[in-house]
XYZ file of C-alpha atoms in Angstrom:
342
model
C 79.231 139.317 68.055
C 81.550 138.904 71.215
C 80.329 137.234 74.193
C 82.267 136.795 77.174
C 79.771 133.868 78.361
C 80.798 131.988 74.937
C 84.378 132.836 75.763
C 84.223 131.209 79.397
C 82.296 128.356 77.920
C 84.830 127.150 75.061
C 88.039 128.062 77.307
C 89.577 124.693 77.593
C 90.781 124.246 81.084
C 93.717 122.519 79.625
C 94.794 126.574 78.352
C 94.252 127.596 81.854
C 96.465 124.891 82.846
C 98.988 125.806 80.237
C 98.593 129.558 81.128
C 99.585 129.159 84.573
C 102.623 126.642 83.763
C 104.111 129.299 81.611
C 103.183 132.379 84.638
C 105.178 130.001 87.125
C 107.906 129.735 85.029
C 108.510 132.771 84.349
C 108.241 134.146 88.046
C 110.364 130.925 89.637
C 113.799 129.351 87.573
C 112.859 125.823 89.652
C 109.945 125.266 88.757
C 110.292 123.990 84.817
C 112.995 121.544 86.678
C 112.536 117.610 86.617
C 112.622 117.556 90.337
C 110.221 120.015 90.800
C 107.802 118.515 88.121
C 108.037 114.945 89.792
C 107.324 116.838 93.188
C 103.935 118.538 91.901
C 102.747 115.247 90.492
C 103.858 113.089 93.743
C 102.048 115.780 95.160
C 98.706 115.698 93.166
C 98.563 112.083 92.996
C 96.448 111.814 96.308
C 93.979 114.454 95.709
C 93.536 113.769 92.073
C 92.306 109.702 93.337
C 90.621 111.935 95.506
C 89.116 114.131 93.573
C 87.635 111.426 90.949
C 85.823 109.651 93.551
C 84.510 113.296 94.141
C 83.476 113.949 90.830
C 81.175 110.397 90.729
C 79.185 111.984 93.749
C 78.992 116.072 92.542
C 77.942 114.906 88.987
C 74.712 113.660 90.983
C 74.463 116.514 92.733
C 75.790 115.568 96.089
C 79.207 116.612 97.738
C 80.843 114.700 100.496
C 82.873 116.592 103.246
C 84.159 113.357 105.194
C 86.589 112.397 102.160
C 89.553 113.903 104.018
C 88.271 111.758 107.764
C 87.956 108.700 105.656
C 91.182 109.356 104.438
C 92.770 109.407 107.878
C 90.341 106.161 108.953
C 91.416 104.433 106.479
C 95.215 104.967 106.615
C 94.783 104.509 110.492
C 92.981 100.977 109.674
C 95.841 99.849 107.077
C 98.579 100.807 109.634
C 96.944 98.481 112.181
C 96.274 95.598 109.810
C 99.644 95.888 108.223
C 101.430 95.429 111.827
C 99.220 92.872 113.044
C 100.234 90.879 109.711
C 103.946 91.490 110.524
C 103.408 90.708 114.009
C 101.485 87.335 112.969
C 104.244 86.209 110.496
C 106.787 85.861 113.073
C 110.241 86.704 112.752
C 112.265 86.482 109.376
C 108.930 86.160 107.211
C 109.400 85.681 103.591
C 108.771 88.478 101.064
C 106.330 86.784 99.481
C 104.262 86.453 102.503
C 104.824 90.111 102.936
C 103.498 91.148 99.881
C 100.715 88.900 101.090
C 100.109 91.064 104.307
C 100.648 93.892 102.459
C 97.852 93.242 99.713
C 95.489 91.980 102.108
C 95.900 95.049 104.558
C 95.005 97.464 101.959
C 91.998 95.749 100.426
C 91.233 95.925 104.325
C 91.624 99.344 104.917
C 89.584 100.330 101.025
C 86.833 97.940 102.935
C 86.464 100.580 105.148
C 86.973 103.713 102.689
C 83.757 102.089 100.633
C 81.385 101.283 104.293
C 82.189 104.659 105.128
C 80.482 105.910 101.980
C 77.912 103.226 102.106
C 76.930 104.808 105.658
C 76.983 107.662 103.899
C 74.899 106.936 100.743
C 72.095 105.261 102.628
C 71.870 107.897 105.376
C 71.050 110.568 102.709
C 68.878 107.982 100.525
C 66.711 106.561 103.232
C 67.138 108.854 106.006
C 66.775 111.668 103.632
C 69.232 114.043 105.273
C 71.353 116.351 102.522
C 74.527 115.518 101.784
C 75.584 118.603 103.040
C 75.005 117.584 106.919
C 75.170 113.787 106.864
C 78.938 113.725 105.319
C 79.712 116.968 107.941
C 78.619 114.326 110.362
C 80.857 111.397 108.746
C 84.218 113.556 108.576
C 83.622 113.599 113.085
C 83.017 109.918 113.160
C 85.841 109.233 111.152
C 88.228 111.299 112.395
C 87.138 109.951 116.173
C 87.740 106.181 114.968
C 91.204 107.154 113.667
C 92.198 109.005 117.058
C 90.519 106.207 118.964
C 92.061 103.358 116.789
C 95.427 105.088 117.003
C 95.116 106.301 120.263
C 95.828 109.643 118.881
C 99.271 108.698 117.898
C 100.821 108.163 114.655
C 101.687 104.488 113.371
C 105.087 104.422 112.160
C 107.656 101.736 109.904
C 105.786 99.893 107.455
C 107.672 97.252 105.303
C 109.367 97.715 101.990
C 106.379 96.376 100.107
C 103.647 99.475 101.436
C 106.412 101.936 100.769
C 106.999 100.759 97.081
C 103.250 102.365 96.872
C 104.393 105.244 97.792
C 108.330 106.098 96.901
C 108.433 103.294 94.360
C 109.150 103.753 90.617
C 108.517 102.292 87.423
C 111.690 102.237 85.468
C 111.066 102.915 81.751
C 114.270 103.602 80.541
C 117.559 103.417 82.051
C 117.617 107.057 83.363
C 114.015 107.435 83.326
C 110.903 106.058 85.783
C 107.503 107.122 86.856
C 106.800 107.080 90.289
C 103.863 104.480 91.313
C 101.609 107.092 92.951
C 101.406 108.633 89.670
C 100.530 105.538 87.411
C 98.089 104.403 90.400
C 96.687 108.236 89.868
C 96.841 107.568 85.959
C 94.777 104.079 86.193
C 92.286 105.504 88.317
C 91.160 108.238 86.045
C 91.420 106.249 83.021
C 89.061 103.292 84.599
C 86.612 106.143 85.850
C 86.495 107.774 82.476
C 85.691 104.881 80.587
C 82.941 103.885 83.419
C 81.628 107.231 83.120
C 81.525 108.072 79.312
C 81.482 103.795 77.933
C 78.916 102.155 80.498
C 75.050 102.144 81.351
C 76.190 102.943 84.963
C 78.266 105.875 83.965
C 75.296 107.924 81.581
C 73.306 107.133 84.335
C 74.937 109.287 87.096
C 74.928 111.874 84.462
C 70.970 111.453 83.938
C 70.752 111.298 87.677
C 72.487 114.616 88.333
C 70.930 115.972 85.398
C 66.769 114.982 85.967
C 66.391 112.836 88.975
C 63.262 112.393 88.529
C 63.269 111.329 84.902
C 65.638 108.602 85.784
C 63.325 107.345 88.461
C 60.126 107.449 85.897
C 62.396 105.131 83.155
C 62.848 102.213 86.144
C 65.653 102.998 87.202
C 66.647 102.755 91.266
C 67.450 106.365 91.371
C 68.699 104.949 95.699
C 71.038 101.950 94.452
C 72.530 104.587 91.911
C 73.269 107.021 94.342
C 74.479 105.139 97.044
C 77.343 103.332 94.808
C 78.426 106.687 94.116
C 79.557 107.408 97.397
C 80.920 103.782 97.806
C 83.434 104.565 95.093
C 84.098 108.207 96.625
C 85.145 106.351 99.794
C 86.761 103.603 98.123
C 88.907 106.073 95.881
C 89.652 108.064 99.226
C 91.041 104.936 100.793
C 93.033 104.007 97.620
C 94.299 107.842 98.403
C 95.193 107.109 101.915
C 97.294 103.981 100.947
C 99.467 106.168 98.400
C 100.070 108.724 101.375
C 100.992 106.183 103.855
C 103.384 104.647 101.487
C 105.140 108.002 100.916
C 105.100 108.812 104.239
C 105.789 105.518 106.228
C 103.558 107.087 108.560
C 99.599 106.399 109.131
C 98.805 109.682 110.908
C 95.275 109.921 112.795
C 95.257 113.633 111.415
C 96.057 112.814 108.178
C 93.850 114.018 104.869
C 92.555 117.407 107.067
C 91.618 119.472 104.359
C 91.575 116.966 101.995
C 88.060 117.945 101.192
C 88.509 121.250 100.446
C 91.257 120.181 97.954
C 89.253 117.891 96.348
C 86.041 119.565 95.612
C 88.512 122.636 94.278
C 90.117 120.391 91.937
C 86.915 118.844 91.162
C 84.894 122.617 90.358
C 87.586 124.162 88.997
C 87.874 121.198 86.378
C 83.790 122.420 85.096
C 82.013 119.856 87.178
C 79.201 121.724 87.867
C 77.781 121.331 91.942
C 74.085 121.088 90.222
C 75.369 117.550 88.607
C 75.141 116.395 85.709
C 77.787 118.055 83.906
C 81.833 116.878 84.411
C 84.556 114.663 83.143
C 87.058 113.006 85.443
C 89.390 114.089 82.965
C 88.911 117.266 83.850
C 88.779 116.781 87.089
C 92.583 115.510 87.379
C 93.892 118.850 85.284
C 91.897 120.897 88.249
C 93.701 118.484 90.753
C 97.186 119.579 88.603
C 95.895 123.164 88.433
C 95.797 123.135 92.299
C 99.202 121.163 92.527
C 101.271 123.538 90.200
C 99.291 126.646 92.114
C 100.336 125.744 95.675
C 104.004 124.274 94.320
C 104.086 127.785 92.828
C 102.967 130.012 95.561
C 105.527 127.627 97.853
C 108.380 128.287 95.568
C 107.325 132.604 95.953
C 107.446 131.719 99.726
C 103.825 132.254 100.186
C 102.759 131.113 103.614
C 100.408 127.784 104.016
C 97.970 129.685 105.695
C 97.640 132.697 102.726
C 97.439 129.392 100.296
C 94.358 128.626 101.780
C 92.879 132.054 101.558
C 93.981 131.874 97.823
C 92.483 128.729 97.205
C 89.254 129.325 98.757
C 89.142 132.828 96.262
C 89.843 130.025 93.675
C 87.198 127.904 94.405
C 84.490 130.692 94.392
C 85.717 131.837 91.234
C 85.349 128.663 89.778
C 81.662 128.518 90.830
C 81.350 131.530 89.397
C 82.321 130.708 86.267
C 80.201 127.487 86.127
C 76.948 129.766 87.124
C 78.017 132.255 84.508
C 78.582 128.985 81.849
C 74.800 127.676 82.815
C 73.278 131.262 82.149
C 72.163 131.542 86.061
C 73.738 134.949 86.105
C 73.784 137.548 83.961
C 76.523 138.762 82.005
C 74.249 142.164 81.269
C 73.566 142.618 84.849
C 77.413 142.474 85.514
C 77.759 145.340 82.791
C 75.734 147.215 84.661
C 77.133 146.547 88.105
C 80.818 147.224 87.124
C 80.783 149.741 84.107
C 77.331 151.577 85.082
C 75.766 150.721 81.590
């Protein structure tokens, strides 16, 4: 017997993927080209870093709406550590010694990508405020400490060695490289999925979204858990920012606004469900992909910014939709009735 609940269930989201690659095509000649395709993943490369670090946090059945302020925080903080290591070289420094700035200033600035999420993660532990509110309350205190830090100004040339994370390029073949943002994308969800699916840590973020309260009855600290999820969120975010300031040569105060909307769309509309305890960082980065080639899409049909936003936000509470529809919270009899007066 059909059932369009089974249907929505066993749709891969890697055919809805497909689906809209071959709907693009077919509507724009650019898109299919090389440049085009290299664009869309240089594009998705910060939100899908992003968007993992998300996932680790909805799968317990938190969200985190500062990821896009952390993002701007922490590009804001490796701007100003990169320049003070230039300026404390001297003049002429040697590239090693660069590279040496360079390293150090982004472990500096993913420093303070993770304390922003361990504010965060202990606030809603131990101060037991939602999510919801105390990472509303993080994206203003971010965003303040990058306009204060920056003096609401935007930190400009950067040296060779930040860039390469950015515009660089792994050659593979003589006509053919990969761009760094997208292998640093591509380690990032491989590491998380093996975390998440091969590790002790990883089925228990699942267990924790899934019964809280059974994880706390087997011993587990159900606070320690949590907490490291949002560490990682803010971590990943920073990782994000340091890929955006390499593209851009730029650390902008305003940087990542929006971010977080992008990330928990890519995040939902790859089936991580916002109860927790169901999701797959793989699935994750095709959302992040499925947002990339929608907005490179819509761009190429010369649909405003602003109208992408209303699109995407119809996307997003689709997706939800969908996910209550997969978990039997609504009723596909009751939408019989509703639309076809049964």
């Amino acid at each position: 017997m059909f059932s369009f609940k089974k249907v929505i269930s066993k749709l891969g989201i890697g055919l809805v993927l497909l689906f809209m690659i071959i709907g693009m095509s077919l509507t724009s000649q650019a898109f299919l080209s090389t440049n085009n395709i290299f664009n869309i993943l240089l594009q998705v490369s910060v939100i899908c870093v992003i968007s993992v670090g998300m996932t680790y946090v909805i799968l317990t059945g938190g969200i985190d709406l500062s990821v896009g302020s952390i993002v701007a925080l922490s590009a804001v903080c490796l701007g100003l550590f990169t320049h003070w290591g230039v300026a404390w070289l001297g003049e002429n420094p040697s590239q090693s010694a660069l590279w040496g700035v360079v390293l150090l200033s982004i472990a500096g600035a993913v420093l303070v990508g993770a304390l922003c999420g361990y504010v965060n993660g202990v606030v809603i532990v131990y101060g037991k405020v939602t999510s919801f509110i105390t990472t509303l309350g993080m994206m203003g205190i971010a965003r303040g400490l990058a306009l204060t830090l920056s003096n609401g100004k935007t930190i400009y040339n950067f040296p060779e060695q930040l860039r390469f994370f950015g515009n660089g390029r792994l050659a593979v073949t003589e006509n053919f490289s990969i761009p760094i943002p997208v292998i640093i994308a591509l380690i990032v969800v491989l590491i998380s999925f093996y975390v998440l699916t091969q590790t002790v840590f990883g089925r228990q973020i699942y267990a924790l979204g899934g019964n809280r309260e059974a994880v706390r009855l087997s011993g587990i600290n159900v606070n320690k858990l949590e907490i490291k999820t949002y560490v990682i969120n803010g971590a990943l975010a920073a990782i994000g920012a340091v890929i955006l300031v390499g593209r851009l040569n730029a650390a902008q105060p305003i940087a990542g606004t929006g971010y977080e909307l992008d990330a928990i769309a890519a995040t939902v509309i790859g089936g991580t469900s916002l109860m927790g305890g169901v999701g797959s960082v793989i699935s994750t980065s095709i959302g992040a992909l499925i947002m990339g080639v929608l907005q490179n899409g819509l761009t190429l049909l010369n649909v405003t910014s602003y109208l992408q936003r209303l699109i995407i936000g119809m996307v997003i509470i689709l997706a939800v939709f969908l996910d209550q529809l997969r978990r039997g919270e609504v009723s596909t009899g009751r939408l019989r009735r509703i639309f076809f007066r049964e």
